[in-house]
Tab-separated table of C-alpha atoms in Angstrom:
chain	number	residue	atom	x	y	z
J	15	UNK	CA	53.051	39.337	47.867
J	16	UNK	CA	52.766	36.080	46.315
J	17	UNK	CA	54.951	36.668	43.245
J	18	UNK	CA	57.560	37.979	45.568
J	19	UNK	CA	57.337	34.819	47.663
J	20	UNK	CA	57.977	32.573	44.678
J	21	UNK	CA	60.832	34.427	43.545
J	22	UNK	CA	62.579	33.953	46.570
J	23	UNK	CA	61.755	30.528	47.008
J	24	UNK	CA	62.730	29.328	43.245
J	25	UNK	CA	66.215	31.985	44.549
J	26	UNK	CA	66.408	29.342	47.663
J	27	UNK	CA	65.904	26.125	45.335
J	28	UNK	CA	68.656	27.607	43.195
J	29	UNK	CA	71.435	27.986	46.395
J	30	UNK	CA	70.237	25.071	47.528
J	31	UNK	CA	71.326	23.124	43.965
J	32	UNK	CA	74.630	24.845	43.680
J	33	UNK	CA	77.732	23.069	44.109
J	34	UNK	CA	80.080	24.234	46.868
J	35	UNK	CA	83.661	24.971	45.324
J	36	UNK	CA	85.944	22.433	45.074
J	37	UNK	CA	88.286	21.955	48.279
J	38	UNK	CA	91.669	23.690	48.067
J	39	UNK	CA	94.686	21.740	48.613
J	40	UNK	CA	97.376	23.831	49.564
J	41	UNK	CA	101.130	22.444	50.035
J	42	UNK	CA	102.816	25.398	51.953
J	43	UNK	CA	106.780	25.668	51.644
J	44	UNK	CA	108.771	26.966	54.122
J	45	UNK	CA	108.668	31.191	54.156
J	46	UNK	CA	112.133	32.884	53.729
J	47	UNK	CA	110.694	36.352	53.667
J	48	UNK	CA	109.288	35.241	57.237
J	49	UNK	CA	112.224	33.846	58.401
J	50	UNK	CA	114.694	37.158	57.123
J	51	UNK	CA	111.922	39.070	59.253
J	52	UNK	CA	112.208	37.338	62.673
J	53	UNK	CA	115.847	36.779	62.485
J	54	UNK	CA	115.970	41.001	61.843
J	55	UNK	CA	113.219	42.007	64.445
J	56	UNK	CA	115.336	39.615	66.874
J	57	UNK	CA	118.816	41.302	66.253
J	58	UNK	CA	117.358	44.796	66.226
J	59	UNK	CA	116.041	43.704	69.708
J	60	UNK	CA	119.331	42.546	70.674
J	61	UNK	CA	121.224	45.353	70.005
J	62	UNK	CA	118.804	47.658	71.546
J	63	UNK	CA	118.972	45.090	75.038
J	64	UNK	CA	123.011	45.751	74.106
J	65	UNK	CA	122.774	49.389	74.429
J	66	UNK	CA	120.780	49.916	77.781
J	67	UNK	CA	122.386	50.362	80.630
J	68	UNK	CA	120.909	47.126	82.345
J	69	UNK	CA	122.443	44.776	84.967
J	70	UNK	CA	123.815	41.539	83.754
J	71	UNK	CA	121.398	39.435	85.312
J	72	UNK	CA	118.811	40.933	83.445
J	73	UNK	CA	120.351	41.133	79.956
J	74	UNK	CA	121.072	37.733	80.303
J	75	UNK	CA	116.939	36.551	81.080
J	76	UNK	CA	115.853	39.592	78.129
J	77	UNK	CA	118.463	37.440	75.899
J	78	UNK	CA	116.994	34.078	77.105
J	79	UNK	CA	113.810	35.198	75.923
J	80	UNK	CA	114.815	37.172	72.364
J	81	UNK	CA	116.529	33.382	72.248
J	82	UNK	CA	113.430	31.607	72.594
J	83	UNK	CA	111.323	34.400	70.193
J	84	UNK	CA	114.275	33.809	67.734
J	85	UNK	CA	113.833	30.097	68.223
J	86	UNK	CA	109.621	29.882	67.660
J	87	UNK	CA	109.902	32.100	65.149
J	88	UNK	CA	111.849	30.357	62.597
J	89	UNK	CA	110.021	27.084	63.535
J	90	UNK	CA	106.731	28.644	62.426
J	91	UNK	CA	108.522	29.921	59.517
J	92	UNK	CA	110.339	26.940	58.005
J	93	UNK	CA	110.616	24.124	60.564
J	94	UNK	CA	107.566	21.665	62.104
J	95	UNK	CA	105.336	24.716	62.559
J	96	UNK	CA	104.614	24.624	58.813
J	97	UNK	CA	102.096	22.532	57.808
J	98	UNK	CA	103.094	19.693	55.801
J	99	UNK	CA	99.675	20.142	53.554
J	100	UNK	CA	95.853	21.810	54.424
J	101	UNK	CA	93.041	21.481	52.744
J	102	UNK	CA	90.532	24.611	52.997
J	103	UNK	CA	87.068	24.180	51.976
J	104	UNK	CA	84.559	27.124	50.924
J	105	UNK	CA	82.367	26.389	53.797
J	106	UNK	CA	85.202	27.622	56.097
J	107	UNK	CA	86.505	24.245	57.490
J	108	UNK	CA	89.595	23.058	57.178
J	109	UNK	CA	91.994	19.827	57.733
J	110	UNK	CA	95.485	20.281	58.513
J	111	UNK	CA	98.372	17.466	58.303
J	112	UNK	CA	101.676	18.130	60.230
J	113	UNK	CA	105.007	17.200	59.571
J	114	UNK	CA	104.700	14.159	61.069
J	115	UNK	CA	101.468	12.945	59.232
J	116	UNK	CA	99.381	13.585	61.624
J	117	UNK	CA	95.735	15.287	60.392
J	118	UNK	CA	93.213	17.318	62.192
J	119	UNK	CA	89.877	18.474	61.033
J	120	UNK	CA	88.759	21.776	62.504
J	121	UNK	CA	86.529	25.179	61.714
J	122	UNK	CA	88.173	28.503	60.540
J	123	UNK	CA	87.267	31.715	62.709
J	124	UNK	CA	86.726	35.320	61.797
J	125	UNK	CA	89.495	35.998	63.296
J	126	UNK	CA	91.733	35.270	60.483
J	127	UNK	CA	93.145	37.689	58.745
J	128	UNK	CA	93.656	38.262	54.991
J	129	UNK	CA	95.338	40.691	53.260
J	130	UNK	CA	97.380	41.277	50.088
J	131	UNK	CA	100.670	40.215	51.205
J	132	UNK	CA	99.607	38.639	54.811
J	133	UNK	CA	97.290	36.171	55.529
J	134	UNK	CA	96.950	34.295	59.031
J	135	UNK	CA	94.434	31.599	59.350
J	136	UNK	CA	92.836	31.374	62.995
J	137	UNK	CA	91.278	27.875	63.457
J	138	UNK	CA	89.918	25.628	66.088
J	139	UNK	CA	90.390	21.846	66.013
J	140	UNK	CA	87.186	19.631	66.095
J	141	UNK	CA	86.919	17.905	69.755
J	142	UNK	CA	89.507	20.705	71.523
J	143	UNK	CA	88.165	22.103	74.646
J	144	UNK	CA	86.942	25.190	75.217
J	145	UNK	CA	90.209	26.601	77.164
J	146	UNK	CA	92.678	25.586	74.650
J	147	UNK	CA	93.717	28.609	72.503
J	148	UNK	CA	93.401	28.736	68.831
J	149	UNK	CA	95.901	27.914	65.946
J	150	UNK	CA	97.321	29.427	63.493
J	151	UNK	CA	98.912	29.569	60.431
J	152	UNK	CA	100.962	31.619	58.784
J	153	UNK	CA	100.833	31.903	54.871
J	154	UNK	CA	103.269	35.097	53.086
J	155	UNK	CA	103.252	34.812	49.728
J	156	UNK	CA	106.313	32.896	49.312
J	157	UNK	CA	105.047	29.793	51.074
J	158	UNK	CA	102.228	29.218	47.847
J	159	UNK	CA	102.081	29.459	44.075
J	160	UNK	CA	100.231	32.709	43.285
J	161	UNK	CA	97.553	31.235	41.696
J	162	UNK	CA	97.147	29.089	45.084
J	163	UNK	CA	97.815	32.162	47.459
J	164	UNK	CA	95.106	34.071	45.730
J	165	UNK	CA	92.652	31.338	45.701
J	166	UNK	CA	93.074	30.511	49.511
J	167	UNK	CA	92.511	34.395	50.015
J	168	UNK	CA	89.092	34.188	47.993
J	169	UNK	CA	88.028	31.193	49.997
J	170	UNK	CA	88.504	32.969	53.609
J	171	UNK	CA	87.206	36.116	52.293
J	172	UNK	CA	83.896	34.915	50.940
J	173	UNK	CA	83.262	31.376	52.542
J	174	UNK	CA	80.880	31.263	55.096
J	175	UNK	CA	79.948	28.213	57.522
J	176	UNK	CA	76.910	25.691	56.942
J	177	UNK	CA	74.086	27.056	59.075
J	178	UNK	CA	72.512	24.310	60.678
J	179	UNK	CA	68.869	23.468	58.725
J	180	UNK	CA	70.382	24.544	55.672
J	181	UNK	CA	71.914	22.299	52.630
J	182	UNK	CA	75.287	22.863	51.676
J	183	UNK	CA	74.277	21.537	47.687
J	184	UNK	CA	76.222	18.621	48.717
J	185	UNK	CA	73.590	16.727	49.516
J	186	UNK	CA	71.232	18.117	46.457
J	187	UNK	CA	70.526	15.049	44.245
């Protein structure tokens, strides 16, 4: 009862003392693996749409849109749908700067995804409404140092999010 009790609240002092770990700064580069992979899942499609017996009209809309795959694609690969830099913090939130220098500060979802040689991270922007759909990014592991890929991996894999009422051991004196 009452030795039980005190060993889980001296266990609760101690999480409440710990330091979170530090913020990851990740620099992403832009993926060729990801790029070679679109530009091959768009020509397999096109020679497919090239072998059915479809009438030109059509072919030419199915190409339109294999175009405009081909084109989003390879902009979320290596052009302005690459971050320019994110930082990814343990308690799941992260800050994302664009190309262009602009930032945004957001929360990372379950969603995301990580895996050995994939990892997708599935955030919402702080301040977006409630219809706008989530974003994402896109991290193979050429776009990040090892070290760095398998660090960002650990981070979505075990971080959790700050309940509210509880400390963070930010604030911890």
């Amino acid at each position: 009862g009452e030795a039980e009790a005190a060993v889980w609240s001296d266990l609760r002092a101690q999480y409440a003392a710990m330091k979170l770990a530090p913020r990851l700064r990740l620099a992403p580069r832009p993926s060729r693996i990801g790029c070679a992979l679109v530009t091959a899942a768009c020509a397999l499609t096109s020679l497919l749409l090239a072998l059915l017996p479809l009438p030109l009209a059509a072919c030419l809309v199915v190409a339109a849109a294999i175009l405009a795959i081909l084109t989003s694609g390879l902009r979320r690969c290596a052009g302005q749908g690459v971050p320019s830099l994110f930082h990814v913090d343990i308690d799941r939130r992260i800050t994302v700067t664009d190309s262009a220098g602009r930032s945004r500060a957001g929360s990372i979802l379950d969603d995301s995804y990580v895996g050995a040689c994939v990892t997708t991270i599935i955030w919402c922007a702080d301040g977006d409404p409630w219809w706008l759909p989530a974003r994402s990014i896109l991290v193979l592991p050429d776009t990040l140092p090892r070290d760095e890929f398998r660090r960002l991996r650990v981070a979505l894999r075990y971080g959790r999010p700050v309940v509210a009422g509880e400390t963070s051991g930010t604030e911890a004196g």
